[in-house]
Coordinates of N, CA and C and ligand atoms in Angstrom, one line a residue:
M27 N 95.8 59.3 43.5 CA 96.0 59.8 41.8 C 94.6 60.6 41.6
K28 N 94.8 61.1 41.5 CA 93.6 62.0 40.4 C 93.4 61.9 39.5
K29 N 91.8 61.3 39.1 CA 91.4 60.4 37.8 C 90.2 61.8 37.4
N30 N 90.2 62.7 37.9 CA 89.4 63.5 36.4 C 89.4 64.4 36.9
I31 N 89.6 65.0 35.5 CA 90.4 66.2 35.3 C 90.6 67.0 34.2
L32 N 90.5 68.2 34.4 CA 90.5 69.5 33.2 C 92.1 70.2 32.7
F33 N 91.4 70.9 31.7 CA 92.8 71.5 30.8 C 92.4 72.8 30.4
L34 N 92.8 73.9 31.1 CA 92.0 75.4 30.8 C 93.4 75.6 30.8
G35 N 93.3 76.9 29.7 CA 94.0 78.3 28.9 C 93.9 78.5 27.6
P36 N 94.4 79.5 27.0 CA 94.2 80.2 26.0 C 94.8 79.1 24.1
P37 N 94.5 79.3 23.3 CA 94.3 78.3 22.3 C 96.3 78.2 22.2
G38 N 96.2 77.1 22.0 CA 98.0 77.3 22.0 C 99.2 76.6 23.1
A39 N 98.1 76.8 23.9 CA 98.8 76.6 24.8 C 99.5 74.8 25.9
G40 N 98.5 74.2 24.9 CA 99.4 72.9 25.6 C 98.4 71.8 25.8
K41 N 97.0 72.4 25.7 CA 96.2 71.8 26.7 C 95.8 69.8 25.7
G42 N 95.8 70.4 24.5 CA 95.9 68.8 23.7 C 97.1 68.6 23.8
T43 N 97.9 68.3 23.8 CA 99.3 68.3 23.8 C 98.6 67.3 25.0
Q44 N 99.4 68.0 26.1 CA 99.2 67.7 27.2 C 98.6 66.7 28.3
A45 N 97.2 66.7 27.4 CA 95.4 65.6 28.0 C 96.3 64.0 26.6
S46 N 96.7 64.3 25.6 CA 97.1 63.1 24.7 C 98.1 62.2 25.8
I47 N 99.1 62.9 26.4 CA 100.4 62.3 27.8 C 99.5 62.1 28.1
I48 N 98.8 62.1 29.2 CA 98.3 62.1 30.3 C 97.7 60.5 30.5
S49 N 96.1 61.3 29.5 CA 95.6 60.1 29.2 C 96.1 59.0 28.8
E50 N 97.2 59.0 27.8 CA 97.8 58.0 27.6 C 98.4 56.6 29.0
C51 N 99.4 57.3 29.1 CA 99.7 57.5 30.6 C 98.6 56.1 31.2
F52 N 97.7 57.0 31.3 CA 97.1 56.2 33.0 C 96.0 55.7 32.3
S53 N 95.8 55.6 31.1 CA 94.5 54.7 30.5 C 93.7 55.4 31.2
Y54 N 93.1 56.9 30.6 CA 92.1 57.2 31.1 C 91.4 58.5 29.9
L55 N 90.4 58.2 29.8 CA 89.2 58.9 28.4 C 89.6 60.2 28.2
H56 N 90.3 60.6 27.3 CA 90.4 61.9 26.3 C 89.5 62.8 25.7
L57 N 89.0 63.6 26.3 CA 88.0 64.9 26.1 C 87.9 65.3 25.1
S58 N 88.9 65.7 24.1 CA 89.0 67.0 23.6 C 87.4 67.8 22.8
T59 N 86.6 68.3 23.6 CA 85.8 69.1 22.4 C 86.6 69.3 20.8
G60 N 86.9 69.8 21.0 CA 88.1 70.4 19.1 C 87.7 69.2 18.6
E61 N 88.6 68.4 18.9 CA 89.3 67.1 18.2 C 87.9 66.4 18.5
L62 N 86.6 66.5 18.9 CA 85.7 66.0 18.5 C 84.7 67.0 17.6
L63 N 84.6 68.4 18.0 CA 83.6 68.5 16.8 C 84.9 68.4 16.0
R64 N 85.7 68.7 15.0 CA 87.4 68.4 14.2 C 86.5 67.3 13.2
Q65 N 86.3 66.1 14.1 CA 85.3 64.5 13.9 C 85.0 64.9 12.4
E66 N 83.7 65.7 13.2 CA 81.9 65.6 12.3 C 82.2 66.6 11.5
V67 N 82.9 67.6 11.2 CA 83.4 68.5 9.7 C 83.7 67.6 9.4
E68 N 85.0 66.6 9.9 CA 85.6 65.7 7.9 C 84.8 64.5 8.2
N69 N 83.6 63.5 8.7 CA 82.7 62.7 8.2 C 82.0 63.7 7.9
K70 N 81.7 64.2 7.5 CA 80.6 65.4 6.9 C 79.3 64.9 7.7
T71 N 78.8 65.3 8.3 CA 77.7 64.7 9.6 C 77.7 66.6 9.5
N72 N 76.0 66.9 9.8 CA 75.4 67.9 9.6 C 75.9 68.7 11.5
L73 N 76.4 67.6 11.7 CA 76.4 68.9 12.7 C 78.0 69.6 12.2
G74 N 78.6 69.0 11.7 CA 79.7 69.5 11.7 C 79.7 70.8 10.6
A75 N 78.2 69.8 9.7 CA 77.5 71.4 8.3 C 77.4 72.6 9.3
Q76 N 77.3 72.4 10.5 CA 76.8 74.0 11.4 C 78.0 74.3 12.1
V77 N 78.8 73.5 11.9 CA 79.7 74.4 13.0 C 80.6 74.9 11.9
V78 N 81.3 73.8 10.9 CA 82.2 74.6 9.9 C 83.2 75.8 10.5
D79 N 81.6 76.7 9.6 CA 82.2 78.0 9.2 C 82.8 78.6 11.0
I80 N 81.4 78.4 12.0 CA 81.9 79.3 13.1 C 83.6 78.4 13.9
M81 N 83.8 77.2 13.9 CA 85.5 77.1 14.2 C 86.5 78.0 13.1
N82 N 86.0 77.1 11.3 CA 87.2 78.3 10.8 C 87.4 79.7 11.4
S83 N 86.3 80.6 12.2 CA 86.6 81.8 12.1 C 86.6 82.1 13.4
G84 N 87.2 81.0 14.1 CA 87.8 81.6 15.7 C 87.0 82.1 16.5
Q85 N 85.0 81.7 15.9 CA 84.1 81.9 17.2 C 84.0 80.6 18.4
L86 N 83.5 80.5 19.1 CA 83.0 79.3 19.9 C 81.5 78.5 19.6
V87 N 81.7 77.5 19.1 CA 80.0 76.6 19.1 C 79.4 76.7 20.1
N88 N 77.8 76.8 19.5 CA 76.5 77.2 20.3 C 77.0 76.2 21.8
D89 N 76.5 76.0 22.4 CA 76.7 75.6 23.5 C 76.3 74.3 24.1
A90 N 74.8 74.8 23.9 CA 73.7 73.7 23.9 C 74.4 72.2 22.9
L91 N 75.3 72.5 21.6 CA 76.0 71.2 20.9 C 76.9 70.8 21.3
V92 N 77.7 71.7 21.7 CA 78.7 71.3 22.6 C 78.9 70.1 23.7
L93 N 78.0 70.2 24.5 CA 77.5 69.8 25.7 C 76.4 68.5 25.0
E94 N 75.4 67.9 24.1 CA 75.9 66.8 23.8 C 76.7 65.7 23.6
I95 N 78.0 66.5 22.9 CA 78.9 65.5 23.3 C 79.7 65.8 24.2
V96 N 79.8 66.8 24.7 CA 80.5 66.3 26.2 C 79.7 65.3 27.4
K97 N 78.1 65.4 27.1 CA 77.4 64.1 28.1 C 77.8 63.4 27.5
K98 N 77.2 62.7 26.0 CA 77.7 61.7 25.4 C 78.6 60.7 26.2
N99 N 79.7 61.1 26.1 CA 81.0 60.9 25.8 C 81.6 60.2 26.9
L100 N 80.7 61.7 28.1 CA 81.4 61.4 29.4 C 81.0 60.1 30.3
S101 N 79.5 59.8 29.7 CA 78.7 59.0 30.0 C 79.5 56.9 29.5
L102 N 80.3 57.5 29.5 CA 80.9 56.1 28.5 C 81.6 55.7 29.6
T103 N 82.6 55.8 30.5 CA 83.7 55.6 31.1 C 83.1 56.4 33.3
N104 N 83.9 55.5 33.8 CA 83.6 55.7 35.2 C 85.1 55.9 35.6
N105 N 86.5 55.7 34.9 CA 87.9 55.3 34.9 C 89.0 56.3 35.0
G106 N 88.1 57.3 34.7 CA 89.0 58.8 34.7 C 88.8 59.4 33.2
W107 N 89.0 60.1 33.1 CA 88.9 61.4 32.0 C 89.5 63.0 32.5
I108 N 90.2 63.2 31.1 CA 91.0 64.3 30.8 C 90.3 65.4 29.6
L109 N 89.3 66.5 30.1 CA 88.2 67.3 29.1 C 89.7 68.2 28.8
D110 N 89.8 68.7 27.7 CA 90.0 69.6 27.6 C 90.0 70.1 26.2
G111 N 89.9 71.9 26.6 CA 88.2 73.4 26.1 C 88.0 72.2 26.2
Y112 N 87.0 72.1 26.7 CA 85.3 72.7 27.9 C 85.5 72.8 29.2
P113 N 85.0 73.0 30.5 CA 84.1 74.5 29.7 C 85.2 75.9 28.8
R114 N 84.3 76.7 27.8 CA 84.9 77.7 27.5 C 84.2 78.7 28.1
N115 N 83.2 78.4 28.5 CA 82.7 79.6 29.1 C 81.7 79.5 30.9
L116 N 81.1 80.3 30.9 CA 80.3 80.5 32.7 C 79.7 79.1 31.9
S117 N 78.8 79.4 31.3 CA 77.7 78.6 31.1 C 78.0 76.9 30.9
Q118 N 78.6 76.6 30.4 CA 79.2 76.1 29.9 C 79.7 75.0 31.7
A119 N 80.3 75.8 32.3 CA 80.9 75.4 33.4 C 79.6 74.9 34.2
N120 N 78.1 76.0 34.1 CA 77.5 75.2 35.3 C 76.8 73.7 33.9
S121 N 76.7 73.8 33.5 CA 75.7 72.6 32.6 C 77.2 71.4 33.1
L122 N 78.2 71.9 33.1 CA 79.3 70.3 33.6 C 79.2 70.3 34.7
D123 N 78.7 71.1 36.2 CA 79.1 70.5 37.0 C 77.8 70.3 37.4
E124 N 76.7 70.2 36.0 CA 75.1 69.7 36.5 C 75.3 67.9 35.8
V125 N 75.9 67.4 34.4 CA 76.4 66.4 34.0 C 77.4 65.6 35.1
L126 N 78.4 65.9 36.1 CA 79.1 65.4 37.0 C 78.3 65.0 37.6
Q127 N 77.3 66.3 38.7 CA 76.3 65.6 39.9 C 75.3 64.6 39.3
S128 N 74.6 65.0 38.2 CA 73.9 63.4 38.0 C 75.1 62.1 37.8
I129 N 76.2 62.3 36.6 CA 77.4 60.8 37.2 C 77.9 60.5 38.8
N130 N 77.6 61.7 39.2 CA 78.5 61.4 40.8 C 79.8 61.0 40.5
Q131 N 81.0 62.1 39.4 CA 82.0 61.5 39.1 C 82.6 63.3 39.4
P132 N 83.2 64.0 40.5 CA 83.1 65.4 40.4 C 84.7 65.0 40.0
L133 N 85.0 66.8 39.9 CA 85.9 67.0 38.9 C 86.9 67.8 40.0
E134 N 88.7 67.2 40.4 CA 89.1 66.5 41.0 C 90.3 68.1 41.3
I135 N 90.9 68.4 39.4 CA 91.6 69.1 38.9 C 91.8 70.0 38.4
V136 N 91.5 71.0 38.3 CA 92.3 71.9 36.7 C 93.6 72.6 37.0
F137 N 93.9 72.0 35.2 CA 95.4 72.5 35.0 C 95.0 73.7 34.3
N138 N 96.1 75.0 34.7 CA 95.5 76.1 34.7 C 97.4 76.7 33.2
L139 N 96.7 76.6 32.5 CA 98.4 76.2 31.7 C 98.5 77.9 30.7
S140 N 99.6 78.0 31.7 CA 99.7 79.6 30.9 C 100.9 79.9 29.4
V141 N 100.6 80.3 28.7 CA 102.3 80.8 27.9 C 101.8 82.1 27.4
E142 N 102.5 83.6 27.5 CA 102.5 84.3 26.1 C 102.2 84.6 25.5
D143 N 101.1 85.3 24.8 CA 100.3 85.5 23.5 C 101.8 85.1 22.7
D144 N 102.5 85.8 22.3 CA 103.6 86.1 21.2 C 103.9 85.0 21.2
I145 N 104.0 84.2 22.3 CA 104.3 82.1 21.8 C 103.6 81.5 21.6
L146 N 102.4 81.9 22.0 CA 100.8 81.1 21.6 C 100.6 81.5 19.2
V147 N 101.1 82.9 19.0 CA 100.5 82.9 18.1 C 101.8 82.1 17.1
S148 N 103.1 82.1 17.6 CA 104.0 82.0 17.0 C 104.0 79.7 17.0
R149 N 103.5 79.1 17.8 CA 103.4 77.9 18.5 C 101.8 77.4 17.1
L150 N 100.9 78.5 17.3 CA 99.7 77.9 16.3 C 99.9 77.8 14.9
L151 N 100.7 79.0 15.0 CA 101.1 79.0 13.0 C 102.0 78.4 12.4
N152 N 102.2 78.1 13.0 CA 103.9 76.5 13.2 C 102.7 75.5 12.3
R153 N 101.7 75.2 13.5 CA 101.3 73.9 13.7 C 100.8 74.5 12.4
G154 N 99.6 76.0 12.4 CA 99.2 75.1 10.5 C 97.5 74.2 10.5
R155 N 96.6 74.2 11.8 CA 95.7 73.5 11.0 C 94.4 74.7 10.3
K156 N 93.4 74.4 10.3 CA 92.8 74.6 9.0 C 92.5 76.6 9.8
D157 N 92.7 76.3 11.0 CA 91.5 77.3 12.3 C 92.6 78.2 12.4
D158 N 94.8 77.5 11.9 CA 95.4 78.9 12.5 C 96.0 79.7 11.4
N159 N 95.1 80.7 11.5 CA 96.2 81.9 10.2 C 95.9 83.3 11.5
E160 N 96.5 83.9 11.0 CA 96.3 84.6 12.1 C 95.4 85.9 12.6
Q161 N 94.8 86.4 11.8 CA 93.1 86.9 12.3 C 92.8 86.2 13.0
T162 N 92.6 84.5 12.6 CA 91.8 83.7 13.2 C 92.3 83.1 14.5
I163 N 93.3 83.7 15.1 CA 95.0 83.1 16.1 C 93.3 84.4 17.3
R164 N 94.2 85.7 16.5 CA 93.9 86.5 17.2 C 92.0 87.2 17.9
T165 N 91.6 86.0 17.2 CA 90.2 85.9 17.7 C 90.1 85.1 18.9
R166 N 89.8 84.1 18.2 CA 90.7 83.4 19.2 C 91.3 83.3 20.9
L167 N 92.1 84.5 20.5 CA 93.0 84.9 21.9 C 92.0 85.7 22.1
K168 N 91.1 86.3 21.2 CA 90.1 87.8 22.2 C 89.4 87.0 22.9
I169 N 88.6 86.0 22.3 CA 87.2 85.3 23.2 C 88.4 84.6 24.5
Y170 N 89.3 83.9 24.3 CA 89.5 83.5 25.3 C 90.0 84.6 27.1
K171 N 90.3 85.4 26.0 CA 90.2 86.1 27.2 C 89.5 87.2 28.0
E172 N 88.3 87.1 26.4 CA 87.0 88.1 27.6 C 86.1 86.8 28.1
T173 N 86.1 85.4 27.7 CA 85.1 84.3 28.0 C 85.1 83.1 28.5
T174 N 87.0 82.8 28.7 CA 86.9 81.5 28.7 C 87.7 82.3 30.2
A175 N 88.9 83.1 30.4 CA 89.7 83.6 31.5 C 89.4 83.0 32.5
P176 N 87.2 84.5 32.0 CA 86.8 84.0 33.7 C 86.9 82.9 34.6
L177 N 87.1 82.4 33.5 CA 86.9 80.5 34.5 C 88.0 80.1 35.8
I178 N 89.1 81.1 34.9 CA 90.5 80.7 36.4 C 89.7 80.8 37.5
N179 N 89.5 82.2 37.7 CA 88.6 82.2 39.2 C 87.3 81.2 39.5
Y180 N 87.0 80.8 38.5 CA 85.2 79.9 39.4 C 86.1 79.2 39.5
F181 N 87.3 78.3 39.3 CA 88.0 77.1 39.1 C 89.0 77.6 41.2
K182 N 89.2 78.7 40.8 CA 90.1 79.2 42.0 C 89.3 79.3 43.4
G183 N 87.7 79.4 43.0 CA 86.8 79.5 44.2 C 86.5 78.2 44.4
M184 N 86.9 77.0 43.9 CA 86.6 76.0 44.0 C 87.4 75.5 44.5
N185 N 88.5 76.0 45.0 CA 90.0 75.0 45.4 C 90.5 73.9 44.3
I186 N 90.7 74.0 43.4 CA 91.0 73.3 42.9 C 91.9 73.4 41.4
L187 N 92.9 74.2 41.3 CA 92.8 74.9 40.8 C 94.6 75.4 40.8
D188 N 96.0 75.0 39.7 CA 96.1 74.5 39.8 C 97.6 75.3 38.2
D189 N 98.4 76.1 39.1 CA 98.9 76.3 37.7 C 99.7 76.1 37.3
I190 N 99.8 75.5 36.2 CA 101.0 75.2 35.2 C 101.3 76.3 34.1
Q191 N 103.1 76.6 34.2 CA 104.3 77.2 33.3 C 104.2 76.8 32.1
G192 N 103.3 76.9 31.1 CA 103.5 76.5 29.4 C 104.2 76.7 28.2
D193 N 105.4 77.2 28.6 CA 105.9 77.4 28.2 C 107.7 76.6 28.4
R194 N 107.9 75.6 28.8 CA 108.8 74.7 29.0 C 108.4 73.8 28.3
D195 N 109.3 73.2 28.3 CA 109.8 71.1 27.3 C 108.5 70.6 27.6
L196 N 108.2 70.1 26.7 CA 106.9 68.7 27.1 C 106.9 68.1 28.1
K197 N 108.5 67.6 28.0 CA 108.3 66.2 29.7 C 108.3 66.9 31.0
T198 N 108.9 68.1 30.5 CA 109.3 68.9 32.0 C 107.6 68.9 32.5
I199 N 106.4 69.5 32.0 CA 105.2 70.0 31.9 C 104.9 69.1 32.6
S200 N 105.0 67.8 32.3 CA 104.4 66.2 31.4 C 104.3 65.7 32.8
K201 N 106.0 66.1 33.5 CA 106.5 65.3 34.8 C 105.4 66.3 35.9
E202 N 105.2 68.1 36.1 CA 104.9 67.9 37.5 C 103.5 67.9 37.5
I203 N 102.6 67.8 35.4 CA 101.0 67.3 35.9 C 101.2 66.0 36.8
K204 N 101.9 65.2 36.6 CA 101.6 64.2 36.9 C 102.8 64.0 39.1
Q205 N 103.2 64.5 39.2 CA 103.0 64.6 40.7 C 102.9 65.5 41.5
K206 N 102.0 66.7 39.7 CA 100.4 66.8 41.2 C 99.5 65.9 41.3
M207 N 99.1 65.2 40.5 CA 98.1 64.0 40.7 C 98.2 63.4 41.2
A208 N 99.4 62.9 41.8 CA 99.9 62.4 42.6 C 99.4 62.6 44.1
S209 N 99.5 64.4 44.1 CA 99.8 64.7 45.2 C 98.1 65.1 46.2
Ligands
B4P25 P1 91.0 72.9 20.7 O1 90.4 71.8 19.9 O2 90.4 73.7 21.8 O3 92.4 73.5 20.1 P2 93.3 74.9 20.6 O4 92.5 75.8 22.7 O5 94.1 75.8 19.6 O6 95.0 74.2 21.1 P3 95.4 73.6 22.1 O7 95.8 74.1 23.8 O8 95.2 71.9 22.7 O9 97.2 73.6 21.7 P4 98.0 72.2 21.3 O10 98.4 71.6 23.0 O11 97.5 71.9 20.0 O12 89.4 74.7 19.9 C1 90.0 74.7 19.0 C2 88.5 75.2 18.6 O13 87.6 75.1 17.9 C3 87.9 76.5 18.8 O14 88.5 77.8 18.5 C4 86.3 76.9 19.4 O15 85.9 77.0 17.4 C5 85.8 75.4 18.9 N1 85.7 74.7 20.2 C6 86.6 74.0 20.7 N2 85.9 73.5 23.1 C7 84.9 74.7 21.6 C8 83.9 74.8 23.8 N3 84.2 74.0 24.6 N4 82.7 75.8 23.7 C9 82.6 76.2 21.4 N5 84.0 76.2 21.0 C10 84.4 74.9 21.4 O16 99.0 72.9 20.9 C11 99.3 74.0 20.4 C12 100.8 73.5 19.2 O17 101.6 74.0 20.0 C13 101.4 72.5 18.4 O18 101.5 73.0 17.3 C14 101.9 71.4 20.1 O19 102.3 71.1 19.2 C15 102.7 73.0 20.3 N6 103.6 72.6 21.2 C16 102.2 72.6 22.7 N7 103.1 72.4 23.8 C17 104.5 72.3 24.1 C18 105.7 73.4 24.1 N8 105.6 73.1 25.5 N9 106.3 73.3 23.9 C19 106.3 73.9 22.7 N10 105.2 73.3 21.7 C20 104.4 73.5 22.7

């Protein structure tokens, strides 16, 4: 059973949703950089104050800040983890590679969730989080295409990428992910 997993995909593709289901099922650590950053904002920490405007505008938070969060949390477990929302650019992918080498826990599988733009926009508008307004969503989608989507080829080159069609019902998607983790 694969236990070091990463979810890739545009905003609203269901990375957080599936990562929660799978991490709960296997008792893996679920590391969502978006969620951890939102907690910093909620707790009104210094870090939260630095990132709140960036997040609300749909831009990516500074790489070094996110890396600190990832390092701190990944070193807490060797029992399996799911990264959700990290990395989001090539520089973050290279940093992740270094961190994983240093803790000797190689990434085993990347699930690339794909969903059409119109469905993504309507899902996010329905969700209604603070950064889920039309303008911010368009910015996030643009940044995803320019900055994050190139990671698909990066992970394909490592031979660990699996494409998952994300516009189906939650259970069907989770079932397919579990099958692929077991194979
Ligand atoms: P994230 O928290 O990562 O959020 P996301 O990409 O918008 O959402 P996700 O794909 O997880 O969608 P979800 O499952 O919730 O990022 C937010 C912000 O944080 C970024 O814009 C950025 O500023 C910052 N950030 C995070 N990581 C960063 C990094 N590494 N570097 C720099 N900045 C970073 O699903 C969305 C909705 O769809 C939900 O309502 C869900 O119920 C629904 N849904 C999911 N699957 C469905 C399905 N199969 N069918 C129907 N509905 C479904």
